[in-house]
Coordinates of C-alpha atoms and ligand atoms in Angstrom, one line a residue:
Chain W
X1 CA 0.0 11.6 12.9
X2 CA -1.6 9.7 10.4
X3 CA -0.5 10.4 6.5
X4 CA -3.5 11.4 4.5
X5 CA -3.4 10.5 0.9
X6 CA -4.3 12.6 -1.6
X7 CA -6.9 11.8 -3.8
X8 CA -5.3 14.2 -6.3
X9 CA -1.9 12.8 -6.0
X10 CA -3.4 9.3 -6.2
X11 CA -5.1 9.8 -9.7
X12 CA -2.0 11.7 -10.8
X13 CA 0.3 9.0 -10.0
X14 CA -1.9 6.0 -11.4
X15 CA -0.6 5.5 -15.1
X16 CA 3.1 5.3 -13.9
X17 CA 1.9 3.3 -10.9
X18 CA -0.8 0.7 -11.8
X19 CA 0.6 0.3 -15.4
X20 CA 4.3 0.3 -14.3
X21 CA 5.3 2.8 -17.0
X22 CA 8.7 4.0 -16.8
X23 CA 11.5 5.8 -18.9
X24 CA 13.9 5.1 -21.8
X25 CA 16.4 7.2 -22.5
X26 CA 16.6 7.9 -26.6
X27 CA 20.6 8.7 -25.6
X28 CA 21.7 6.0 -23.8
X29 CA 19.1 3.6 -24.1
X30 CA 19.2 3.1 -20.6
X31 CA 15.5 2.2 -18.2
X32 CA 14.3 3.5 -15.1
X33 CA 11.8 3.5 -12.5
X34 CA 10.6 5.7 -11.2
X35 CA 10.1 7.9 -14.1
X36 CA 12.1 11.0 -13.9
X37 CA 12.2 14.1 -16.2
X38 CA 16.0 13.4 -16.9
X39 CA 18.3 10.1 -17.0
X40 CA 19.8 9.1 -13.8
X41 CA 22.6 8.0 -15.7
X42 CA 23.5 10.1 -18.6
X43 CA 21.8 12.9 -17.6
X44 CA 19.8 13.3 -20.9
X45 CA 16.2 15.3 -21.3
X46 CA 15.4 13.5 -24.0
X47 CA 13.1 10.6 -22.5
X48 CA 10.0 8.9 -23.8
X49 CA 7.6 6.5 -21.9
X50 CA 7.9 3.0 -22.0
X51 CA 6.0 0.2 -20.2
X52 CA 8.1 -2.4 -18.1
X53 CA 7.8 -6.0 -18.2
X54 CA 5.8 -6.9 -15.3
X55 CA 8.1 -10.5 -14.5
X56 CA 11.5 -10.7 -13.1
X57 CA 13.1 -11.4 -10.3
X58 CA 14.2 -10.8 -6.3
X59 CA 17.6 -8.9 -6.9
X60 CA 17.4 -8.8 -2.8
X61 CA 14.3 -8.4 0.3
X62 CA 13.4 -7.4 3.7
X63 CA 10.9 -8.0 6.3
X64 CA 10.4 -4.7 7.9
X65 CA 8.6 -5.7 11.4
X66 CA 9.7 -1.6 12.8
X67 CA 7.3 -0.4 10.3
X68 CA 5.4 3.4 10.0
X69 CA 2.4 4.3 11.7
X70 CA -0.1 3.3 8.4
X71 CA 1.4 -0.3 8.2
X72 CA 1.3 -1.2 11.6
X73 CA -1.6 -3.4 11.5
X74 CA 0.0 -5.1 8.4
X75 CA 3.5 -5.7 10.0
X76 CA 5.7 -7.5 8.8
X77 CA 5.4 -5.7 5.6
X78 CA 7.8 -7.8 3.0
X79 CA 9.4 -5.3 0.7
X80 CA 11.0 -6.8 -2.4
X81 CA 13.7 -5.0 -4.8
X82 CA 12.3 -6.2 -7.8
X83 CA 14.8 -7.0 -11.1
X84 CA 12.3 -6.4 -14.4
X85 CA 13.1 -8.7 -17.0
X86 CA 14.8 -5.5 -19.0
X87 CA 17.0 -5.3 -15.9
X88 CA 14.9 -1.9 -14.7
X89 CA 14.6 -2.2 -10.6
X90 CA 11.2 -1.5 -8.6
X91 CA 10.7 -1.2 -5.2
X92 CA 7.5 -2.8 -4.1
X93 CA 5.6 -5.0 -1.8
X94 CA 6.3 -9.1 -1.9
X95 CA 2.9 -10.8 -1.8
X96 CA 1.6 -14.7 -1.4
X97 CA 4.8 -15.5 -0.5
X98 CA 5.6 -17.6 3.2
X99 CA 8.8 -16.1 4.4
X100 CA 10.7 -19.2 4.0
X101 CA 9.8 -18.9 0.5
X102 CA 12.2 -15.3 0.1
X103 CA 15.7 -15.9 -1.6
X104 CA 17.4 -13.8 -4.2
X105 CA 16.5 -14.5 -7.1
X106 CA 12.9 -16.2 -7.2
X107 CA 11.0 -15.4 -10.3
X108 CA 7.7 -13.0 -9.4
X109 CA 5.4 -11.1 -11.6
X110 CA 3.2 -8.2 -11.1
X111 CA -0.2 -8.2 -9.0
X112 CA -2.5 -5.3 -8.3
X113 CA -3.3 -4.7 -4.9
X114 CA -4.4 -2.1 -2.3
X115 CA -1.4 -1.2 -0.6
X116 CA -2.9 1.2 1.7
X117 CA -6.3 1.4 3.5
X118 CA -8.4 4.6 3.5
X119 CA -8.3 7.2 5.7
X120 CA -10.9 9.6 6.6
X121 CA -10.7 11.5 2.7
X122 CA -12.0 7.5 1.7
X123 CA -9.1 7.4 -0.3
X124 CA -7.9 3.9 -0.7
X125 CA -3.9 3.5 -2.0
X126 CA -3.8 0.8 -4.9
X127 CA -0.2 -0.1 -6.5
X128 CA 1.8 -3.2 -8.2
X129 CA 2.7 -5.6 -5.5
X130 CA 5.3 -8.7 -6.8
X131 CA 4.0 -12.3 -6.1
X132 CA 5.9 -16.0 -7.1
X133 CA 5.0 -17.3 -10.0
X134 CA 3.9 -20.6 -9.4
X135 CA 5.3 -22.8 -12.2
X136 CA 4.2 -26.2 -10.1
X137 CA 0.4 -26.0 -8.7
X138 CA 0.2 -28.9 -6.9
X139 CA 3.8 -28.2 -5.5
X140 CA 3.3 -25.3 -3.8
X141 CA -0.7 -26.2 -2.6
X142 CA 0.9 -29.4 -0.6
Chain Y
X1 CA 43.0 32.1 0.4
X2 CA 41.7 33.3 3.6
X3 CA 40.7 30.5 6.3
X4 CA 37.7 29.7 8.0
X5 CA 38.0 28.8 11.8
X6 CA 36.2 27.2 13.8
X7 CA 36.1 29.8 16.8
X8 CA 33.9 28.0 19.1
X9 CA 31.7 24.6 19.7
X10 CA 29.0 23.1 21.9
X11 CA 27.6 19.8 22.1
X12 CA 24.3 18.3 24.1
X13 CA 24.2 14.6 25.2
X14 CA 22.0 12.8 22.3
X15 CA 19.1 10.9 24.8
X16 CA 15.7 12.0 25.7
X17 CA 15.5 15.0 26.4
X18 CA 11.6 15.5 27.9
X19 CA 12.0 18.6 29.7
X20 CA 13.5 20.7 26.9
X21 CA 12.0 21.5 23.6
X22 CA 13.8 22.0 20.0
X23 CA 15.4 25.7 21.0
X24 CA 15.9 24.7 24.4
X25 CA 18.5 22.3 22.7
X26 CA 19.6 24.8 20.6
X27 CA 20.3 27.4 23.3
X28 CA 22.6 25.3 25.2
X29 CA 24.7 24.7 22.7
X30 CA 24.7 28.0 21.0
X31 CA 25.8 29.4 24.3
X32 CA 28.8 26.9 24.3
X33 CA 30.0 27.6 21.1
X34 CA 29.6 32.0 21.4
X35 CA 30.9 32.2 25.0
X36 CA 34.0 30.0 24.0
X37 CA 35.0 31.9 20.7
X38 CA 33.7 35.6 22.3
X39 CA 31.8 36.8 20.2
X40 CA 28.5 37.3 18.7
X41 CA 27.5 35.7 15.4
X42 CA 26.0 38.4 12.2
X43 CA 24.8 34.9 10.8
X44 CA 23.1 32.1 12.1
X45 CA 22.2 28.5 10.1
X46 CA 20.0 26.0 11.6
X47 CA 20.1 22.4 10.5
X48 CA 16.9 20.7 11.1
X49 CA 15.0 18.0 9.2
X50 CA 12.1 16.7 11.1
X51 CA 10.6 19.8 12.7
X52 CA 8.3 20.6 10.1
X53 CA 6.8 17.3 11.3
X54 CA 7.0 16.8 14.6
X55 CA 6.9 20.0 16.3
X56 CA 4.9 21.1 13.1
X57 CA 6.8 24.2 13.2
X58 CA 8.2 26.0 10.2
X59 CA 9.8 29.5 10.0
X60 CA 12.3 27.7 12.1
X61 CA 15.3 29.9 11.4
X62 CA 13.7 32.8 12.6
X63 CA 11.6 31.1 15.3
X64 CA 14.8 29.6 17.0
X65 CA 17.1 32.6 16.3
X66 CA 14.9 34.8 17.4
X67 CA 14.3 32.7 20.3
X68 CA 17.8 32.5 21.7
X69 CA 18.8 36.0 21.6
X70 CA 20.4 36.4 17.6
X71 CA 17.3 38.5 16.4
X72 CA 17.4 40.6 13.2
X73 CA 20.4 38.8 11.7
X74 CA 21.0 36.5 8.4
X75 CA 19.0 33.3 9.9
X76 CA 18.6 30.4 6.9
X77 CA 16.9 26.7 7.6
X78 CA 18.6 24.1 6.0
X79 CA 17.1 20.6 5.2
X80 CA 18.9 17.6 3.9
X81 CA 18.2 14.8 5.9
X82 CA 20.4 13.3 8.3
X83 CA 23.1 15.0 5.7
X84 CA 21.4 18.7 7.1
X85 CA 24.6 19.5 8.8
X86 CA 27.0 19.2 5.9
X87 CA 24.8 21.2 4.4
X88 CA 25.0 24.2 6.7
X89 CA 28.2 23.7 7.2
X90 CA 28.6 24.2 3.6
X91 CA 26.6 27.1 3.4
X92 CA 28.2 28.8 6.4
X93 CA 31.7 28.5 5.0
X94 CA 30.3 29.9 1.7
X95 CA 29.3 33.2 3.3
X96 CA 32.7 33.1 5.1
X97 CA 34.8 32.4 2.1
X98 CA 32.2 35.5 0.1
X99 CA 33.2 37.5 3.1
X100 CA 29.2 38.6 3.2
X101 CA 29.3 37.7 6.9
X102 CA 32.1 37.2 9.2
X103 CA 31.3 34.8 11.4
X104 CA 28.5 32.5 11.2
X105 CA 26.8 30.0 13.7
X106 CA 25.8 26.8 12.6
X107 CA 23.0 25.1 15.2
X108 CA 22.4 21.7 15.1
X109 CA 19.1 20.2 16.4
X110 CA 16.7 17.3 16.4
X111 CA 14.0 16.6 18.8
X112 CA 12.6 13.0 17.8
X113 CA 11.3 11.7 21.0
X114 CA 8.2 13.7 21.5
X115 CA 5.9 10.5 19.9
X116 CA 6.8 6.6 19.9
X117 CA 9.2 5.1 17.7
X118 CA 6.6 4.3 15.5
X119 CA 5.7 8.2 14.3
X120 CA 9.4 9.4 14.3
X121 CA 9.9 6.1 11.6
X122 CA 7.2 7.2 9.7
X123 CA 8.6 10.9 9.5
X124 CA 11.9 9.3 8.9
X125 CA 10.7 7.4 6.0
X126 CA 10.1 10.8 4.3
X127 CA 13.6 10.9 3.7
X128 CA 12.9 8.3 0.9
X129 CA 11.0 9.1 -2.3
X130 CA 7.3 9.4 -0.9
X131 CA 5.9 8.1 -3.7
X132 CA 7.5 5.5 -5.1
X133 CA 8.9 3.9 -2.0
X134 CA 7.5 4.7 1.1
X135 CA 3.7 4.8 0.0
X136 CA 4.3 1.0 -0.3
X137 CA 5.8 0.7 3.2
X138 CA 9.6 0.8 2.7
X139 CA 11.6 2.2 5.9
X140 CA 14.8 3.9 6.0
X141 CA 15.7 1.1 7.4
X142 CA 14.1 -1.1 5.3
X143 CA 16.1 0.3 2.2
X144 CA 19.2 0.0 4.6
X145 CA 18.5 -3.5 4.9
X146 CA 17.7 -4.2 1.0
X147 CA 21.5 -3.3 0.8
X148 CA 22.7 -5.1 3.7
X149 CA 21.2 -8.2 2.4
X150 CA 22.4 -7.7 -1.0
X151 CA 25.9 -7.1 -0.2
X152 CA 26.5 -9.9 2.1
X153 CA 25.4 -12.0 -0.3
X154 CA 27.6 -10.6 -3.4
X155 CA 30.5 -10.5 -1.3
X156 CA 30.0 -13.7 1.0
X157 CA 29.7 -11.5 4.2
X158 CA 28.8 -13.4 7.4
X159 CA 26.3 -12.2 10.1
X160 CA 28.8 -12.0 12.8
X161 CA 31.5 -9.7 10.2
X162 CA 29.4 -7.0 10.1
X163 CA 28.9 -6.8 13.6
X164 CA 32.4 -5.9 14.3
X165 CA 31.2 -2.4 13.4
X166 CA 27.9 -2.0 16.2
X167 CA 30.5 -3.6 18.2
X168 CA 33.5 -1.0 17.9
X169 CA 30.8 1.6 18.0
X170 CA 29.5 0.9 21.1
X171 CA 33.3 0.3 22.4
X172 CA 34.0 4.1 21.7
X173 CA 30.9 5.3 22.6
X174 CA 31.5 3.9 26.3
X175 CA 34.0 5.9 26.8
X176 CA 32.3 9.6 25.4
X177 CA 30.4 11.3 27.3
X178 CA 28.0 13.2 24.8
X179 CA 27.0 9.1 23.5
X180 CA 23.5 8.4 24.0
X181 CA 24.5 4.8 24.4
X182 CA 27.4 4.1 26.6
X183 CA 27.4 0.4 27.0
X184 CA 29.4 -2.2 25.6
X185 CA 27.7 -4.8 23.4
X186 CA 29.1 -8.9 22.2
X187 CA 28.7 -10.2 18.6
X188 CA 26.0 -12.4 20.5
X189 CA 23.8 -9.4 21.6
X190 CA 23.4 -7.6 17.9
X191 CA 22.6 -11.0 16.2
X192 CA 19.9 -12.1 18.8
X193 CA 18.3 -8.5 19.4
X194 CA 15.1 -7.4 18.1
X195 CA 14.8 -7.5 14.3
X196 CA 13.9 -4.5 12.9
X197 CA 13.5 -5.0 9.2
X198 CA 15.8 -8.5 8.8
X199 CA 18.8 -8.9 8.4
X200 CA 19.1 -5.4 10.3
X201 CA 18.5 -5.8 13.6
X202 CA 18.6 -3.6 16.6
X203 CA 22.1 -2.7 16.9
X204 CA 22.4 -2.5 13.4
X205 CA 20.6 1.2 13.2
X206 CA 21.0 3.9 15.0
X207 CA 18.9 5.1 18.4
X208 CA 16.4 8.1 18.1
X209 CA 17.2 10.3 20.5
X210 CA 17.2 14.2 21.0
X211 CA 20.5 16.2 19.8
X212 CA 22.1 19.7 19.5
X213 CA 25.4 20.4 18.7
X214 CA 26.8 23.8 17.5
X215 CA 30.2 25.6 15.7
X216 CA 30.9 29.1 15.3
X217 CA 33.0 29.8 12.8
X218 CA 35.3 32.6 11.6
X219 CA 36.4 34.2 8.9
X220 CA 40.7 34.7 8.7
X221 CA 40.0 38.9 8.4
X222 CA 37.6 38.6 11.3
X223 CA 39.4 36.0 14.0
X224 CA 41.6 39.0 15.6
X225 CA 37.9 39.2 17.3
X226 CA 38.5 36.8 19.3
X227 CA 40.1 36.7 22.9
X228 CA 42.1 33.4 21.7
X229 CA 43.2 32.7 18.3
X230 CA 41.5 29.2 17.1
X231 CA 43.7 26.1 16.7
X232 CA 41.5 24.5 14.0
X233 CA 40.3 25.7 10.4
X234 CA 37.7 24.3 8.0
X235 CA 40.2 23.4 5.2
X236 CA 37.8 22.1 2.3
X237 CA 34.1 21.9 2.6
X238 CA 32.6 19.7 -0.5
X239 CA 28.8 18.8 -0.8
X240 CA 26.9 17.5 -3.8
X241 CA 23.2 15.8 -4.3
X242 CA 22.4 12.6 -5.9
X243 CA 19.0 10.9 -6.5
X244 CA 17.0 9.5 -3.4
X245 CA 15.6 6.6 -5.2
X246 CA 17.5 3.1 -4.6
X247 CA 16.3 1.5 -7.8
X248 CA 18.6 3.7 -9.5
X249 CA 21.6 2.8 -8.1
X250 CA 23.6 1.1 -10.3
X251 CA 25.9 -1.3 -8.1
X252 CA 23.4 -1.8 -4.5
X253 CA 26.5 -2.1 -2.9
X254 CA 27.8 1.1 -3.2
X255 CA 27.7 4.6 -2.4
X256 CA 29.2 6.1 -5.3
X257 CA 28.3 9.8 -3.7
X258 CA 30.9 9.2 -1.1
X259 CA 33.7 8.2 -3.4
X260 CA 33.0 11.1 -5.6
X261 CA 33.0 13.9 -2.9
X262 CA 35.5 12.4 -1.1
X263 CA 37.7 12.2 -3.9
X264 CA 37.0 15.7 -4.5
X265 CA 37.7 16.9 -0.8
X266 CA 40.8 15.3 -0.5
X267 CA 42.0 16.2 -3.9
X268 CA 40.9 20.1 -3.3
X269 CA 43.4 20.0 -0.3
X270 CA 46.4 18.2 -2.0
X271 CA 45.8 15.2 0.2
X272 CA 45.3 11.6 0.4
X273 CA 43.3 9.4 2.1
X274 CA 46.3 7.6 3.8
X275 CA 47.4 11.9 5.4
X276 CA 44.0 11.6 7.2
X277 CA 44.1 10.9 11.5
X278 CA 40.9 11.0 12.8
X279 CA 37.1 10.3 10.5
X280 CA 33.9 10.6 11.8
X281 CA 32.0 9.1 9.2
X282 CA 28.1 8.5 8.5
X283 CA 27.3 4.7 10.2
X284 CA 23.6 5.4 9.7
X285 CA 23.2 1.6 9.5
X286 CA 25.8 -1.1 9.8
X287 CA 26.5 -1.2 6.1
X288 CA 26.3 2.6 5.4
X289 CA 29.6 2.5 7.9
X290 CA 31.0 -0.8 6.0
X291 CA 30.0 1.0 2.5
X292 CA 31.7 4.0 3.5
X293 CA 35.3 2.8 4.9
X294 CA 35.2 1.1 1.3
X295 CA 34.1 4.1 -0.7
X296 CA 36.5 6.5 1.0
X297 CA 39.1 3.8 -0.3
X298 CA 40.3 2.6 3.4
X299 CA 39.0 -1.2 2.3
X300 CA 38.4 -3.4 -0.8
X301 CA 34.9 -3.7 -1.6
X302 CA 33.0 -6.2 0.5
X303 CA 36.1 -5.8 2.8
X304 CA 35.6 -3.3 5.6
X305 CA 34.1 -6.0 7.9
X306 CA 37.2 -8.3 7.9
X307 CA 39.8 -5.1 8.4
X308 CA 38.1 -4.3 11.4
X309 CA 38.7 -7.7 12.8
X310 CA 42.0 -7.7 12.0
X311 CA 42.2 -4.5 14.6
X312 CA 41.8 -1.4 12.3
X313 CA 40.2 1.7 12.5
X314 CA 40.4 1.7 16.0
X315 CA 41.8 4.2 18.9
X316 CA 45.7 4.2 18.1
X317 CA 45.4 3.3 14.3
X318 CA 45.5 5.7 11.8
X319 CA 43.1 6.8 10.6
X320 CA 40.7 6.6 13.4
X321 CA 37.7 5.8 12.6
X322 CA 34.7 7.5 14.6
X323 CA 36.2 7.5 18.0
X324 CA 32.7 9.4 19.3
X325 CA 30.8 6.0 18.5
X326 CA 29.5 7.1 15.4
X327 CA 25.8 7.3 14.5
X328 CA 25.4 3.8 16.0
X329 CA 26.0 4.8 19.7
X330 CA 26.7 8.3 20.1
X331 CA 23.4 8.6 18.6
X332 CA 22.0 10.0 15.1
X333 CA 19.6 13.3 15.8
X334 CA 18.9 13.6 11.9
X335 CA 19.5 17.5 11.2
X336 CA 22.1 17.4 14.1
X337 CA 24.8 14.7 13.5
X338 CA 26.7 16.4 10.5
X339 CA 27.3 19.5 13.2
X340 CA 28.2 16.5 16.0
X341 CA 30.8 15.2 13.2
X342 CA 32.6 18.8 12.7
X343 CA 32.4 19.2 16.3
X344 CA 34.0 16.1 17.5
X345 CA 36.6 15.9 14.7
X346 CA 37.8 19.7 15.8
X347 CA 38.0 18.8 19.2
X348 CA 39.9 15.7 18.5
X349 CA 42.5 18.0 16.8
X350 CA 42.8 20.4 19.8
X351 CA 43.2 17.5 21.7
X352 CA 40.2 17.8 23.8
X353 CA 37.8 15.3 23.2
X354 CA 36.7 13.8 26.7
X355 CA 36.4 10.4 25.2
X356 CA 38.7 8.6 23.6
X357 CA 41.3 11.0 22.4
X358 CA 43.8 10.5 19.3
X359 CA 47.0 11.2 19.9
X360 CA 48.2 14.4 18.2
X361 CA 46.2 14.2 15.1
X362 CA 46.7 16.9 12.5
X363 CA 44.0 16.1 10.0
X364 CA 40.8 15.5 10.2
X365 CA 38.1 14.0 7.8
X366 CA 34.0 14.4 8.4
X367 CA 31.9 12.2 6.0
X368 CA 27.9 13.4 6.3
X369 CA 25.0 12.1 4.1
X370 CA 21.4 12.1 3.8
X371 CA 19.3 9.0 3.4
X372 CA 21.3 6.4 1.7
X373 CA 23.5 8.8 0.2
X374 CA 21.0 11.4 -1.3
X375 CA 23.4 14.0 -0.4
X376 CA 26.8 13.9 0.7
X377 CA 29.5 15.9 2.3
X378 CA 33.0 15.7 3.2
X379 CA 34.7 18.0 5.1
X380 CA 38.8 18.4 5.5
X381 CA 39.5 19.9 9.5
X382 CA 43.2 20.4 10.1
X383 CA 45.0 22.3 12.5
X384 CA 46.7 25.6 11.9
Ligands
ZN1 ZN1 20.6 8.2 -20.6

């Protein structure tokens, strides 16, 4: 039982996705991610788009080694909640990072990747993944 | 107000079950719950959230109804996640309370062995939001232990703290006789077993295993029906949704669904926390149990973990805290457990739970919820 993606669902996903667009609310000012049609938190219609900053940092993280069928031949898959500089959360892969190198609160930034391989539509799954950002070169290259 | 009883109930031991399918299951228990209350249900609800999956079968009401001998009556399917059975159990005391039927069955079933671990996690991870957290890989357990790690940071938590709970779980479990695991486990074992998505190891979820538990239930004008009047009534039956999506929590460490329907159980029956005997609560994960003693307000916040080594929550405290072995060991078949929950918390009050037993408890408190708290209900059980 392998998931198939979409290829509709894909393209109808990719602005909020690839471009990490989410919501302000115009009555409580509040951000979220994902984009929903009305505030998690005041519970407000009124919503326009806005696009996140794409730094911030590792609020917390796991290394999910029991993983689903598609990431098997990926595992461990290192899965990061993200804190966006405006304090908006995203869920979302950790990349370039040795897992020694996790802690709360390490500074990453926004990378575009393929997340998931094709299957037999051809359809191959790009999305945001988070990576360090690497304020010391030679540091981290030694 | 007229009362809901629960006339009859049924229970399957959660394992693998290879030689029976999903209405199999359901038939056993069924039979349990109509032959002990005597009668026939005009309603049936069946609580099921992975079927559609793996059995790929829908037009499951009517395909299991039908099945077990209930044709041509009111049959719904209900879906909410592990929370399913708080669901039905809500809907069921709706049609009660509306008097449009007068007794109602509520089926409980799960089949999740029939592929490896591997598929049933991937159809389990369909209880997150598809497309914003588990098209990038997250697990149920992988959001479980996003939480975990955060609160035993924020709160200073140690490794072997939380543990107390597998530990206490596995305890109780030993001793019932529908647990799918009925061993005793150290401290030592849950830190060094298999990591599943770290910190969470393997004592820190629970199994997959098969389950079916049922409750027929009565309405007040309707129990004369019966060939012994029921000790136990369905006092207050509250269940609300909330959003699926972690990122949108605002504190990690909480579940702020539990509090709030909690709050709203207890208050509808002119009760408080401290009046309740006997909880079987949601221990999903480790820290769902934690997060919920907390949230039901039993334990600080960041707390629960150092009560229970101090010795509460367990048999002969009050309240008793999941004396079935929770989620964690009596097993957690997804659409089943919130019927498991009613079930053991009214046998508990008739005082004839085959494992550990309280001791003469009046009230009783069920805490059911989908995901990491996408849906919740709580559910008051008292005797008459
Ligand atoms: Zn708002």
């Amino acid at each position: 039982m392998v998931w198939k993606l979409s290829p509709v669902s894909v393209w109808r996903h990719r602005i909020p996705r690839y471009r990490l667009i989410g919501k302000e609310c115009k009555k409580c000012g509040k951000h979220h991610y994902p984009p929903k049609l009305a505030c998690p938190y005041c519970g407000s219609r009124d919503l326009k788009n806005i696009e996140l900053p794409r730094s911030g940092i590792i609020e917390t993280y796991t290394v999910i080694y029991e993983v689903g069928e598609e990431f098997r031949h990926k595992a461990p898959v290192v899965i990061g909640l993200v804190k966006l500089d405006d304090g908006t959360r995203v869920i979302a892969p950790i990349t370039d990072v040795a897992e020694d190198e996790l802690e709360i609160g390490l500074r990453v930034e926004a990378t575009f990747r393929r997340i998931r391989d094709g299957d037999h539509f051809g359809v191959i799954g790009y999305g945001l993944s988070f990576r360090p950002i690497r304020t010391n070169v030679s540091k981290t290259s030694s | 107000m007229s009362k809901i009883y629960i006339g009859g109930v049924g229970l399957n031991r959660v394992g693998r079950h290879f030689k029976k399918d999903i209405v199999d299951l359901a038939y056993e228990v069924s039979l349990e719950a109509i032959n002990e209350a005597g009668i026939e249900p005009d309603a049936v609800i069946i609580s099921n959230s992975l079927g559609n999956v793996l059995q790929k079968q829908n037009n499951l009401a009517q395909y299991i109804s039908s099945s077990i001998g209930l044709r041509g009556k009111t049959a719904y399917h209900v879906e909410a996640g592990d929370g399913s059975g708080g669901a039905a159990i809500h809907i069921a005391y709706t049609l009660l309370k509306a008097k449009i039927a007068s007794s109602v069955l509520v089926v409980g079933v799960e089949k999740m062995t029939d592929y490896p671990s591997h598929v049933t996690h991937t159809a389990l991870s369909q209880l997150l939001n598809y497309e914003y957290e588990a098209y990038y890989g997250a697990t149920l357990s992988g959001i479980a232990a996003l939480i975990m790690r955060y609160y035993m940071k924020k709160y200073e938590v140690s490794r072997d703290a939380v543990s107390e709970w597998p530990v206490l779980m596995h305890y109780n479990a030993s001793k019932n006789p529908y647990a799918q695991i009925r061993k005793t486990i150290t401290k030592e074992n849950v830190k060094e077993s298999q990591i599943i998505a770290d910190p969470l190891t393997l004592f820190d979820i629970s199994p997959i295993g098969d389950g079916a538990a049922a409750v027929l239930l009565v309405g007040e004008d309707y129990e004369h029906q019966l060939e012994e009047k029921p000790e136990v009534f369905l006092d207050t039956v509250v269940h609300h949704a909330y959003e699926l999506e972690l990122t949108l929590r605002e504190d990690l460490a909480a579940l702020p669904t539990v509090r709030e329907t909690v709050d709203l159980a207890l208050k509808k029956a002119n009760l408080r926390i401290q009046d309740i005997d006997v909880i079987e609560l949601h221990d999903s994960f480790t820290i769902t149990g934690l997060l919920i003693l907390e949230e039901a307000g039993l334990a600080e916040r960041g707390r629960a973990a150092y009560l229970l080594s101090d010795g509460r929550f367990r048999h002969g405290d009050k309240p008793e805290v999941n004396l079935s072995g929770g989620l964690k060991a009596r097993g957690n078949p997804i659409g089943a457990t919130g019927v498991y929950q009613v079930a053991e918390v009214a046998m508990q009050l008739r005082g004839a739970f085959p494992g550990l037993q309280s001791n003469s408890p009046e009230i009783g408190l069920v805490i059911n919820m989908s995901g990491i708290g996408s849906s919740v209900s709580s559910i008051v059980i008292r005797k008459r």
